[in-house]
PDB file of C-alpha atoms in Angstrom:
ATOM      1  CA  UNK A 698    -118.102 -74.059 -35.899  1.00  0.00           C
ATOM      2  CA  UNK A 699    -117.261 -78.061 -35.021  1.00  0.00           C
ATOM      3  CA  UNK A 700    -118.699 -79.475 -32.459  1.00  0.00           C
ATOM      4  CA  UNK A 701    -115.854 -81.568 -30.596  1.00  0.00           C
ATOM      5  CA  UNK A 702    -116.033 -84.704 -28.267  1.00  0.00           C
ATOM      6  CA  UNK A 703    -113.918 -86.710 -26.390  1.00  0.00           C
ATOM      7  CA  UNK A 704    -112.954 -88.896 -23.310  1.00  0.00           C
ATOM      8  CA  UNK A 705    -114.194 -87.894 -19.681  1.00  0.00           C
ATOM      9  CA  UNK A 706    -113.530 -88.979 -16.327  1.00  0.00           C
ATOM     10  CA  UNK A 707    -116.434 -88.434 -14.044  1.00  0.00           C
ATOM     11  CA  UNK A 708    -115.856 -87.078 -10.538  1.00  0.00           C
ATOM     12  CA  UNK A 709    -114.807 -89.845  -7.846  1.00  0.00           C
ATOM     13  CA  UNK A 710    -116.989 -88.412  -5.509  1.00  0.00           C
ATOM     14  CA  UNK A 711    -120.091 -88.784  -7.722  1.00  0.00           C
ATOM     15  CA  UNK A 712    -120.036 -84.812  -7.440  1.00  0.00           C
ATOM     16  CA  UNK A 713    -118.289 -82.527  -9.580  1.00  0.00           C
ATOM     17  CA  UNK A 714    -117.270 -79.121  -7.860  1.00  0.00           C
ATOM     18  CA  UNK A 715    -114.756 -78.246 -10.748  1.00  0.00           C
ATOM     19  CA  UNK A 716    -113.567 -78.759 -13.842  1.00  0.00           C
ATOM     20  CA  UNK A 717    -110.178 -79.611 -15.731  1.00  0.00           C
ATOM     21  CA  UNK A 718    -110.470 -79.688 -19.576  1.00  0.00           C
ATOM     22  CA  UNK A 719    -107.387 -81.113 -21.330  1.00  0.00           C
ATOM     23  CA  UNK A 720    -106.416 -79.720 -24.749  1.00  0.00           C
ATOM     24  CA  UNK A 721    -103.571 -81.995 -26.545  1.00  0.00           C
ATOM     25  CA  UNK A 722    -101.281 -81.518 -28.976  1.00  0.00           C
ATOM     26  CA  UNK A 723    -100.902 -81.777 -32.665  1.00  0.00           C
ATOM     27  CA  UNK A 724    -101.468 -85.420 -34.152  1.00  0.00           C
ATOM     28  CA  UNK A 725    -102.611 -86.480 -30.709  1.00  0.00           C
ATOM     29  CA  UNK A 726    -106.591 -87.355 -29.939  1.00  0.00           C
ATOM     30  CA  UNK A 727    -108.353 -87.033 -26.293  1.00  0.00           C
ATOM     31  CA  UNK A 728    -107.394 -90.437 -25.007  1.00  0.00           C
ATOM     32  CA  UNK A 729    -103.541 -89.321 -24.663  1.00  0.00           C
ATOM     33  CA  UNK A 730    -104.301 -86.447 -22.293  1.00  0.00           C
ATOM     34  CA  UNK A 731    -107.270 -88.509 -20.712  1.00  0.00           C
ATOM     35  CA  UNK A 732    -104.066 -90.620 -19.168  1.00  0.00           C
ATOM     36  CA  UNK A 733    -102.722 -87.176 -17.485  1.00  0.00           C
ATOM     37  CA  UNK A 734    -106.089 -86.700 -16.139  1.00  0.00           C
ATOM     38  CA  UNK A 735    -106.053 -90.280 -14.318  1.00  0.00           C
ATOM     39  CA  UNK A 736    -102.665 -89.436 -13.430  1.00  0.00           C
ATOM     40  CA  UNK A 737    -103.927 -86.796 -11.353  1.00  0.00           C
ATOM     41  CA  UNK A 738    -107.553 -88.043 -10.650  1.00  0.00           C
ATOM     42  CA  UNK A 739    -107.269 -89.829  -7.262  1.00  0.00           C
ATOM     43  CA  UNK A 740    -105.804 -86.627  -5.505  1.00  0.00           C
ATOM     44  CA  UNK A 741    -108.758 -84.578  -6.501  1.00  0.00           C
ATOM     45  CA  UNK A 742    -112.339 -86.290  -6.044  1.00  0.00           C
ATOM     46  CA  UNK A 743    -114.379 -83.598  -6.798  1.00  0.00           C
ATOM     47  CA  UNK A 744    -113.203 -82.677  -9.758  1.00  0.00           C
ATOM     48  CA  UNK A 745    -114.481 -83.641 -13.672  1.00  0.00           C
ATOM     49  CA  UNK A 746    -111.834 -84.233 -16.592  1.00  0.00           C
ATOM     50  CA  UNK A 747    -112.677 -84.262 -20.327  1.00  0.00           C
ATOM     51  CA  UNK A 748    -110.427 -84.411 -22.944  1.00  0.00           C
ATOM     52  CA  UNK A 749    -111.830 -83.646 -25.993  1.00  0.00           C
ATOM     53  CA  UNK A 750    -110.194 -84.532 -29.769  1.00  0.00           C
ATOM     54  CA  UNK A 751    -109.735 -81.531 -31.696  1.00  0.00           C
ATOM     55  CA  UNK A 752    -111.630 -80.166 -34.226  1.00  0.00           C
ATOM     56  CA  UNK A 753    -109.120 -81.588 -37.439  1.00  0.00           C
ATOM     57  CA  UNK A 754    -108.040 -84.980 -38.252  1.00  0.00           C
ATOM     58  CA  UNK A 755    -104.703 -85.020 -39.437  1.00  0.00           C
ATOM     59  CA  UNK A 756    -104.027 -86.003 -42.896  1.00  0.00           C
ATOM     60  CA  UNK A 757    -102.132 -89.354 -42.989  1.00  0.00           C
ATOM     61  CA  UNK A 758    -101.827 -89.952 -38.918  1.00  0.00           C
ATOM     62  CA  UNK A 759    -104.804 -92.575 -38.392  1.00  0.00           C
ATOM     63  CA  UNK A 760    -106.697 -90.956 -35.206  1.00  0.00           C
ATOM     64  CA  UNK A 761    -104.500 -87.844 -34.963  1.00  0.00           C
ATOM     65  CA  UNK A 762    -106.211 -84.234 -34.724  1.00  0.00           C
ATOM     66  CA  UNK A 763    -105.423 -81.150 -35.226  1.00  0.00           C
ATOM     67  CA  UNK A 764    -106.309 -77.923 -33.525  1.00  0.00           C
ATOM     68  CA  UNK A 765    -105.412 -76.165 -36.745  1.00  0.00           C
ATOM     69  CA  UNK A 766    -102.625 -77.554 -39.809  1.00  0.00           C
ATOM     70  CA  UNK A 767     -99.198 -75.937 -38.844  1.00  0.00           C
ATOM     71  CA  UNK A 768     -96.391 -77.235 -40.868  1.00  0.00           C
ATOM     72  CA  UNK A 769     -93.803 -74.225 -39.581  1.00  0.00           C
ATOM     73  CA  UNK A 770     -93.362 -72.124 -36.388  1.00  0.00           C
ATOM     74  CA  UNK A 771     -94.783 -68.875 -37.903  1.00  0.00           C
ATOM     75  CA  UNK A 772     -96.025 -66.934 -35.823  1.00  0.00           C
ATOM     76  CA  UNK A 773     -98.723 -65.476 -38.171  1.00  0.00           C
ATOM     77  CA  UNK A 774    -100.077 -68.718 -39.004  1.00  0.00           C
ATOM     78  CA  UNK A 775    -100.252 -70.044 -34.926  1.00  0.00           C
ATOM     79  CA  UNK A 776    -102.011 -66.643 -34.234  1.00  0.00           C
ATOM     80  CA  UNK A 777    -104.582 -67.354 -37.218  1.00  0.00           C
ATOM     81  CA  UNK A 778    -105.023 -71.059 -36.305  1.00  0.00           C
ATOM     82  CA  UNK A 779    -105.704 -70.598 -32.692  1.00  0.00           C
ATOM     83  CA  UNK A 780    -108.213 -67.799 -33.370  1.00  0.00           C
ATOM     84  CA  UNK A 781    -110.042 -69.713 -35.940  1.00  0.00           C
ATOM     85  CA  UNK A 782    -110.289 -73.510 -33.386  1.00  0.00           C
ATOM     86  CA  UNK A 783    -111.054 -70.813 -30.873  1.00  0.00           C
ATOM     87  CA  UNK A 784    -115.079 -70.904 -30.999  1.00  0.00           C
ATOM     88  CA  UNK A 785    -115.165 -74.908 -31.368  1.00  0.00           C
ATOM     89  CA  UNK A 786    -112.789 -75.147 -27.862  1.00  0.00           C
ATOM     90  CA  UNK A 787    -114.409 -72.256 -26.170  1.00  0.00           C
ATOM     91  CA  UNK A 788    -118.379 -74.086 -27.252  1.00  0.00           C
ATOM     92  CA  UNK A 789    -117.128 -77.241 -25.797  1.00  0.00           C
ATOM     93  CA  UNK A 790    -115.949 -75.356 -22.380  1.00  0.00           C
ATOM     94  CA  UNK A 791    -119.573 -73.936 -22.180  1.00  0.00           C
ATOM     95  CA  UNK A 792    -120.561 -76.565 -22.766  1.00  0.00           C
ATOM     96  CA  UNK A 793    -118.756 -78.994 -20.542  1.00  0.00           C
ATOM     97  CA  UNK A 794    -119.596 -76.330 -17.489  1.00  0.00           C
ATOM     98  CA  UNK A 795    -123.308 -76.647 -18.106  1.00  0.00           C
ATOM     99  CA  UNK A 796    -122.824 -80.207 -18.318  1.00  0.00           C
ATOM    100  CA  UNK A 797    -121.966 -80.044 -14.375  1.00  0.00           C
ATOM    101  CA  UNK A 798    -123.765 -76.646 -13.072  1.00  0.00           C
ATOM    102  CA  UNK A 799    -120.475 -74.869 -12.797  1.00  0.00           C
ATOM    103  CA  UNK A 800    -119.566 -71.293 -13.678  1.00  0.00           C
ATOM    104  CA  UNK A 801    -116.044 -70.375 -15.681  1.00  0.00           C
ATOM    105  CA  UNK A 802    -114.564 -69.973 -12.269  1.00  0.00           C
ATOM    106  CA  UNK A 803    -114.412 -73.300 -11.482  1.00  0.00           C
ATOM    107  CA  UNK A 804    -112.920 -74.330 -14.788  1.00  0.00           C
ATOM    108  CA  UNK A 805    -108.737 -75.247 -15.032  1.00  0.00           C
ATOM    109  CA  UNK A 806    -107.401 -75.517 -18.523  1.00  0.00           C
ATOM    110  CA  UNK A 807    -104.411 -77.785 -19.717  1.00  0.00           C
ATOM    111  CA  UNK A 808    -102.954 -78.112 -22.938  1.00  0.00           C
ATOM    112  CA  UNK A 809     -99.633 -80.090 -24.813  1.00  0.00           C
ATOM    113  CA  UNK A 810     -98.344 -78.488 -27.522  1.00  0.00           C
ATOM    114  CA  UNK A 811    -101.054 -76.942 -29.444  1.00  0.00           C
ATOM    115  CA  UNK A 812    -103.110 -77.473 -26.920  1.00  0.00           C
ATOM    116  CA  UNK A 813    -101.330 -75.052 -24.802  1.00  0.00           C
ATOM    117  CA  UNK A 814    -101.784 -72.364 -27.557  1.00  0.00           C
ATOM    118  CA  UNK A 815    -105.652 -73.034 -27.536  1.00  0.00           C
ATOM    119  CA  UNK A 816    -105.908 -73.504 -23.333  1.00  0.00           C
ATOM    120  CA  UNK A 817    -104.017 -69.968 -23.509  1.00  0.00           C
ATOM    121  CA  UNK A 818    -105.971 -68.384 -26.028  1.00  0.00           C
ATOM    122  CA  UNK A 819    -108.808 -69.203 -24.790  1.00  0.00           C
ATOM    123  CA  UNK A 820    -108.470 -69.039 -21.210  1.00  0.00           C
ATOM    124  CA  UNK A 821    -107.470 -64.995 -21.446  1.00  0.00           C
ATOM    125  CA  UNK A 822    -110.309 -64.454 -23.390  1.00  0.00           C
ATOM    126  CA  UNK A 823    -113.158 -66.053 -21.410  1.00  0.00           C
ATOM    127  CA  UNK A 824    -115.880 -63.506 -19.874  1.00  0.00           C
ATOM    128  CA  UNK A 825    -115.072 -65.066 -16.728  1.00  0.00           C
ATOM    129  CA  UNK A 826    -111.642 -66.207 -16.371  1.00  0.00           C
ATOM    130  CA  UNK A 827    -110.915 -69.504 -15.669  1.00  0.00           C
ATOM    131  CA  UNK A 828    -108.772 -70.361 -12.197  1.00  0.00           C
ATOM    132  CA  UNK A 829    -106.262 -71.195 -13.504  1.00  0.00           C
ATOM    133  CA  UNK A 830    -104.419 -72.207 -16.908  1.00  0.00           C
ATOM    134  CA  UNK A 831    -101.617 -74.976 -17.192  1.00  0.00           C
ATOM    135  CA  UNK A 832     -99.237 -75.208 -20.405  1.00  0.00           C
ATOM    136  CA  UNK A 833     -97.006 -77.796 -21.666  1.00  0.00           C
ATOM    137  CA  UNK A 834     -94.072 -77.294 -24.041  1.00  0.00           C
ATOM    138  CA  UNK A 835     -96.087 -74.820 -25.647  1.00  0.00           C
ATOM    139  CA  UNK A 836     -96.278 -71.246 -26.996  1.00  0.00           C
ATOM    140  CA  UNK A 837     -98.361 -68.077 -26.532  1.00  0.00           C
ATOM    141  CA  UNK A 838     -99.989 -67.255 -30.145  1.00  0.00           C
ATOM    142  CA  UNK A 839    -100.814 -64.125 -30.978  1.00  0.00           C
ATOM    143  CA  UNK A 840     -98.962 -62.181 -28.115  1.00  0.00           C
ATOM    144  CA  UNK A 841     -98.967 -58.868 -29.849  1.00  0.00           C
ATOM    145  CA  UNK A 842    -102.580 -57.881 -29.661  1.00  0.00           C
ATOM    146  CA  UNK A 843    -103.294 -60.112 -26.535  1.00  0.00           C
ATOM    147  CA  UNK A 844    -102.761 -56.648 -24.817  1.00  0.00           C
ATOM    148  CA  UNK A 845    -105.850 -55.223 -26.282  1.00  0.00           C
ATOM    149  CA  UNK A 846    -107.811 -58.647 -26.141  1.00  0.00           C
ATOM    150  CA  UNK A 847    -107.410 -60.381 -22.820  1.00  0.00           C
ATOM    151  CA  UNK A 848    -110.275 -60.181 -20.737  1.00  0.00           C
ATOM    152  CA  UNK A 849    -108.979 -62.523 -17.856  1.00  0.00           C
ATOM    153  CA  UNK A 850    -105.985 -62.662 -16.095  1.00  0.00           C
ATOM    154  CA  UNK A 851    -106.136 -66.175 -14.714  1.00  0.00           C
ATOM    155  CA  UNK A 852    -102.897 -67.401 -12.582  1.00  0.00           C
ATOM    156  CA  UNK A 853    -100.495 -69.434 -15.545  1.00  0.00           C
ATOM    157  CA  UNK A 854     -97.893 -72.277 -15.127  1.00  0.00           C
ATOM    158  CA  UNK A 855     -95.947 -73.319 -17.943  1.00  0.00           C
ATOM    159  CA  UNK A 856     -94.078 -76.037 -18.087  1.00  0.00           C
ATOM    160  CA  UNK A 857     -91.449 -76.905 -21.141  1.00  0.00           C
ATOM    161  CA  UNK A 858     -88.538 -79.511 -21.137  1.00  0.00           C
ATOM    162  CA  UNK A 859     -84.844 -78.184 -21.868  1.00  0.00           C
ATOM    163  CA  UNK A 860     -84.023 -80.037 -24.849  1.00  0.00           C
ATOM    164  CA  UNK A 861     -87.245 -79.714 -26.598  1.00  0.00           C
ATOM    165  CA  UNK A 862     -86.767 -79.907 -30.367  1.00  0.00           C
ATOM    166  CA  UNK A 863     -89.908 -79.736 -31.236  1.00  0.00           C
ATOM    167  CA  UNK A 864     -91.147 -76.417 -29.880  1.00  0.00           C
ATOM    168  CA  UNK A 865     -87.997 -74.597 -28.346  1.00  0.00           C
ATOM    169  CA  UNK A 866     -87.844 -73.916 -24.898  1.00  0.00           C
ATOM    170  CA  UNK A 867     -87.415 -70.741 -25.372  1.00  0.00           C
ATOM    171  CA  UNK A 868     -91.362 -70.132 -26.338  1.00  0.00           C
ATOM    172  CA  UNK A 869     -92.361 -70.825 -22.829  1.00  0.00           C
ATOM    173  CA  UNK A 870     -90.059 -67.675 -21.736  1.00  0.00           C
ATOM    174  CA  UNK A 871     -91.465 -65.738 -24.580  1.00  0.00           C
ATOM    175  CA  UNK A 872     -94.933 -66.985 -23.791  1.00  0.00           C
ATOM    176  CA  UNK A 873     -94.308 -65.800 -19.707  1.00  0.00           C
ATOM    177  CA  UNK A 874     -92.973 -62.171 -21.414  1.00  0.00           C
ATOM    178  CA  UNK A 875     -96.022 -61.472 -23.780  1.00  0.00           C
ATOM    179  CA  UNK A 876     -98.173 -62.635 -20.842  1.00  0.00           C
ATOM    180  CA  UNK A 877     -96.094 -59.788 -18.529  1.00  0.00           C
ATOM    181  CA  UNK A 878     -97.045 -57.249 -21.400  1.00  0.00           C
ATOM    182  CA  UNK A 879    -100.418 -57.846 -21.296  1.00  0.00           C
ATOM    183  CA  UNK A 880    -100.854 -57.320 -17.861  1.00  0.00           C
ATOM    184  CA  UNK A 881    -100.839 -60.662 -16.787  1.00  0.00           C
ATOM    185  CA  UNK A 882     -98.158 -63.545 -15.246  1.00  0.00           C
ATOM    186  CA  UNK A 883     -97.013 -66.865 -15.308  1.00  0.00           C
ATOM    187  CA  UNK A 884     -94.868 -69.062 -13.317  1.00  0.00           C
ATOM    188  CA  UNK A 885     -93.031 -71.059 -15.596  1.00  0.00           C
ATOM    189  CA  UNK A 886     -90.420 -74.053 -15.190  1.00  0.00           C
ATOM    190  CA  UNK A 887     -87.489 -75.768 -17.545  1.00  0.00           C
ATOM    191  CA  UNK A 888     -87.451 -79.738 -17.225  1.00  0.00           C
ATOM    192  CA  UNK A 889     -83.523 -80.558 -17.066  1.00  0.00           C
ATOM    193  CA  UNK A 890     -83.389 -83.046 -19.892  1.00  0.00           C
ATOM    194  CA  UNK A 891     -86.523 -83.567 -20.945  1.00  0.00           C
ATOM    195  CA  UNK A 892     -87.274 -83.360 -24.825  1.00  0.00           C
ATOM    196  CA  UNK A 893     -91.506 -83.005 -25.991  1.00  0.00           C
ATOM    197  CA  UNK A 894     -93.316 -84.726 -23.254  1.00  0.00           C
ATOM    198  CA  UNK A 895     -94.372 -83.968 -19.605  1.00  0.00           C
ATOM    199  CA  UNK A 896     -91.574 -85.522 -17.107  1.00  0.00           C
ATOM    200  CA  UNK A 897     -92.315 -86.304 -13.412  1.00  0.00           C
ATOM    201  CA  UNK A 898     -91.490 -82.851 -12.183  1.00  0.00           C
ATOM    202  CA  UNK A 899     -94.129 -81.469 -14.348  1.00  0.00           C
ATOM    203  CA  UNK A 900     -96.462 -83.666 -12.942  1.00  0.00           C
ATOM    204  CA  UNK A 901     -95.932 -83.198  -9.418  1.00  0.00           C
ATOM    205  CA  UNK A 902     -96.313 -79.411 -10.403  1.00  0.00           C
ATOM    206  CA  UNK A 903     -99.061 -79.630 -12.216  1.00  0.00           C
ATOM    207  CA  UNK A 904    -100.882 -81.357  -9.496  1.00  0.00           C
ATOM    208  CA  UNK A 905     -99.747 -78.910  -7.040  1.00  0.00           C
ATOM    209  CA  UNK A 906    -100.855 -76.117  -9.051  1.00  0.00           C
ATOM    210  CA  UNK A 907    -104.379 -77.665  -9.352  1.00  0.00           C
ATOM    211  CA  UNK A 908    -104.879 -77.732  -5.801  1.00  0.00           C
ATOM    212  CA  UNK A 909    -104.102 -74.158  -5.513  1.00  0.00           C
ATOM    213  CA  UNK A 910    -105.723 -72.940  -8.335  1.00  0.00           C
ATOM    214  CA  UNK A 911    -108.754 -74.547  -7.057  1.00  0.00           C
ATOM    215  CA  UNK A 912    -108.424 -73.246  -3.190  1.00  0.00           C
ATOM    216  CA  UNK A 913    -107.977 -69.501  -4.608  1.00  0.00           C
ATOM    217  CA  UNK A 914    -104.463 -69.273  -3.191  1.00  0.00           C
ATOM    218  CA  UNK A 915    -103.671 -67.232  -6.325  1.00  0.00           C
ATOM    219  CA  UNK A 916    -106.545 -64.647  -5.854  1.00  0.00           C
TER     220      UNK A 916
END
């Protein structure tokens, strides 16, 4: 296992009651997800943000990491990536909640990209689920034994813009139906014209789904 680092953003208040960590995407670092994190910061005082760099750098992409080298949508080789990053990400959430004195219930994951695969790997197979998981223009690895694995059932949003070419839109709807299979949900939304970034609307959900995630509206 890797032990992983990255940018935080201490609590405004001085006092942390919960947690958001921030997993991005491939060829990314922390400090590119530690900018959605400030984004959000001022409406939410009490909260901690780290944003840790993954466990990889990327050949050739000067401070770019990888979760784990993909170099084709296969399913097979996201499923085998995310489970082998999976004990470096899910260390650094431990972690990161002992850092602050808080339990897995006051934890909210967010990933980009890759990120989203490890924030929803991850977040369904915590002891104690997490309250909630956010996931941008992403996909759910490994859907077909998820089923037999997931040991939380924390509430989901995914987010993915319309004219993605990177990762199709269309794994965010297969990501909400393996989730369904598995006993679990997921509100998702389609940015109208937005290509393999976050856009304002996902933002303003995002930051709306923090808040209640954190209140327990979803329990």
């Amino acid at each position: 296992m890797i032990l992983i680092d990255g940018p935080r953003i201490a609590p405004r208040s001085g006092t942390a009651k919960k947690l958001v960590v921030l997993f991005h995407g491939y060829g990314s670092n922390g400090q590119d997800l530690a900018g959605l994190a400030q984004h959000w910061a001022g409406s939410f005082p009490d909260v901690a943000w780290a944003s840790p760099n993954a466990p990889e750098p990327v050949p050739g992409a000067p401070g770019g990491y990888q979760w784990f080298p993909i170099s084709r949508l296969d399913p097979d080789l996201m499923e085998a990536g995310a489970r082998s990053a999976a004990p470096t990400a899910q260390h650094f959430l431990d972690s990161e909640l002992r850092r602050w004195s808080l339990t897995g219930e006051d934890l909210i994951l967010v990933g980009f990209s890759q990120g989203t695969m490890m924030a929803l790997h991850c977040g369904l197979r915590r002891e104690t689920g997490p309250a909630g998981i956010i996931g941008y223009s992403g996909a759910l690895a490994g859907a077909e034994r998820l089923k037999q694995e997931i040991t939380a059932k924390p509430p989901v949003l995914l987010v993915h813009g319309d004219r993605d070419d990177v990762l199709p839109p269309a794994m965010t709807l297969m990501a909400a139906q393996g989730l369904a299979a598995a006993g679990a949900g997921a509100e998702f939304h389609l940015s109208p014209g937005l290509p393999h970034s976050i856009g304002q609307d996902g933002l303003e959900l995002g930051a709306r789904f923090l808040k209640a995630a954190f209140a327990g509206r979803y329990r």
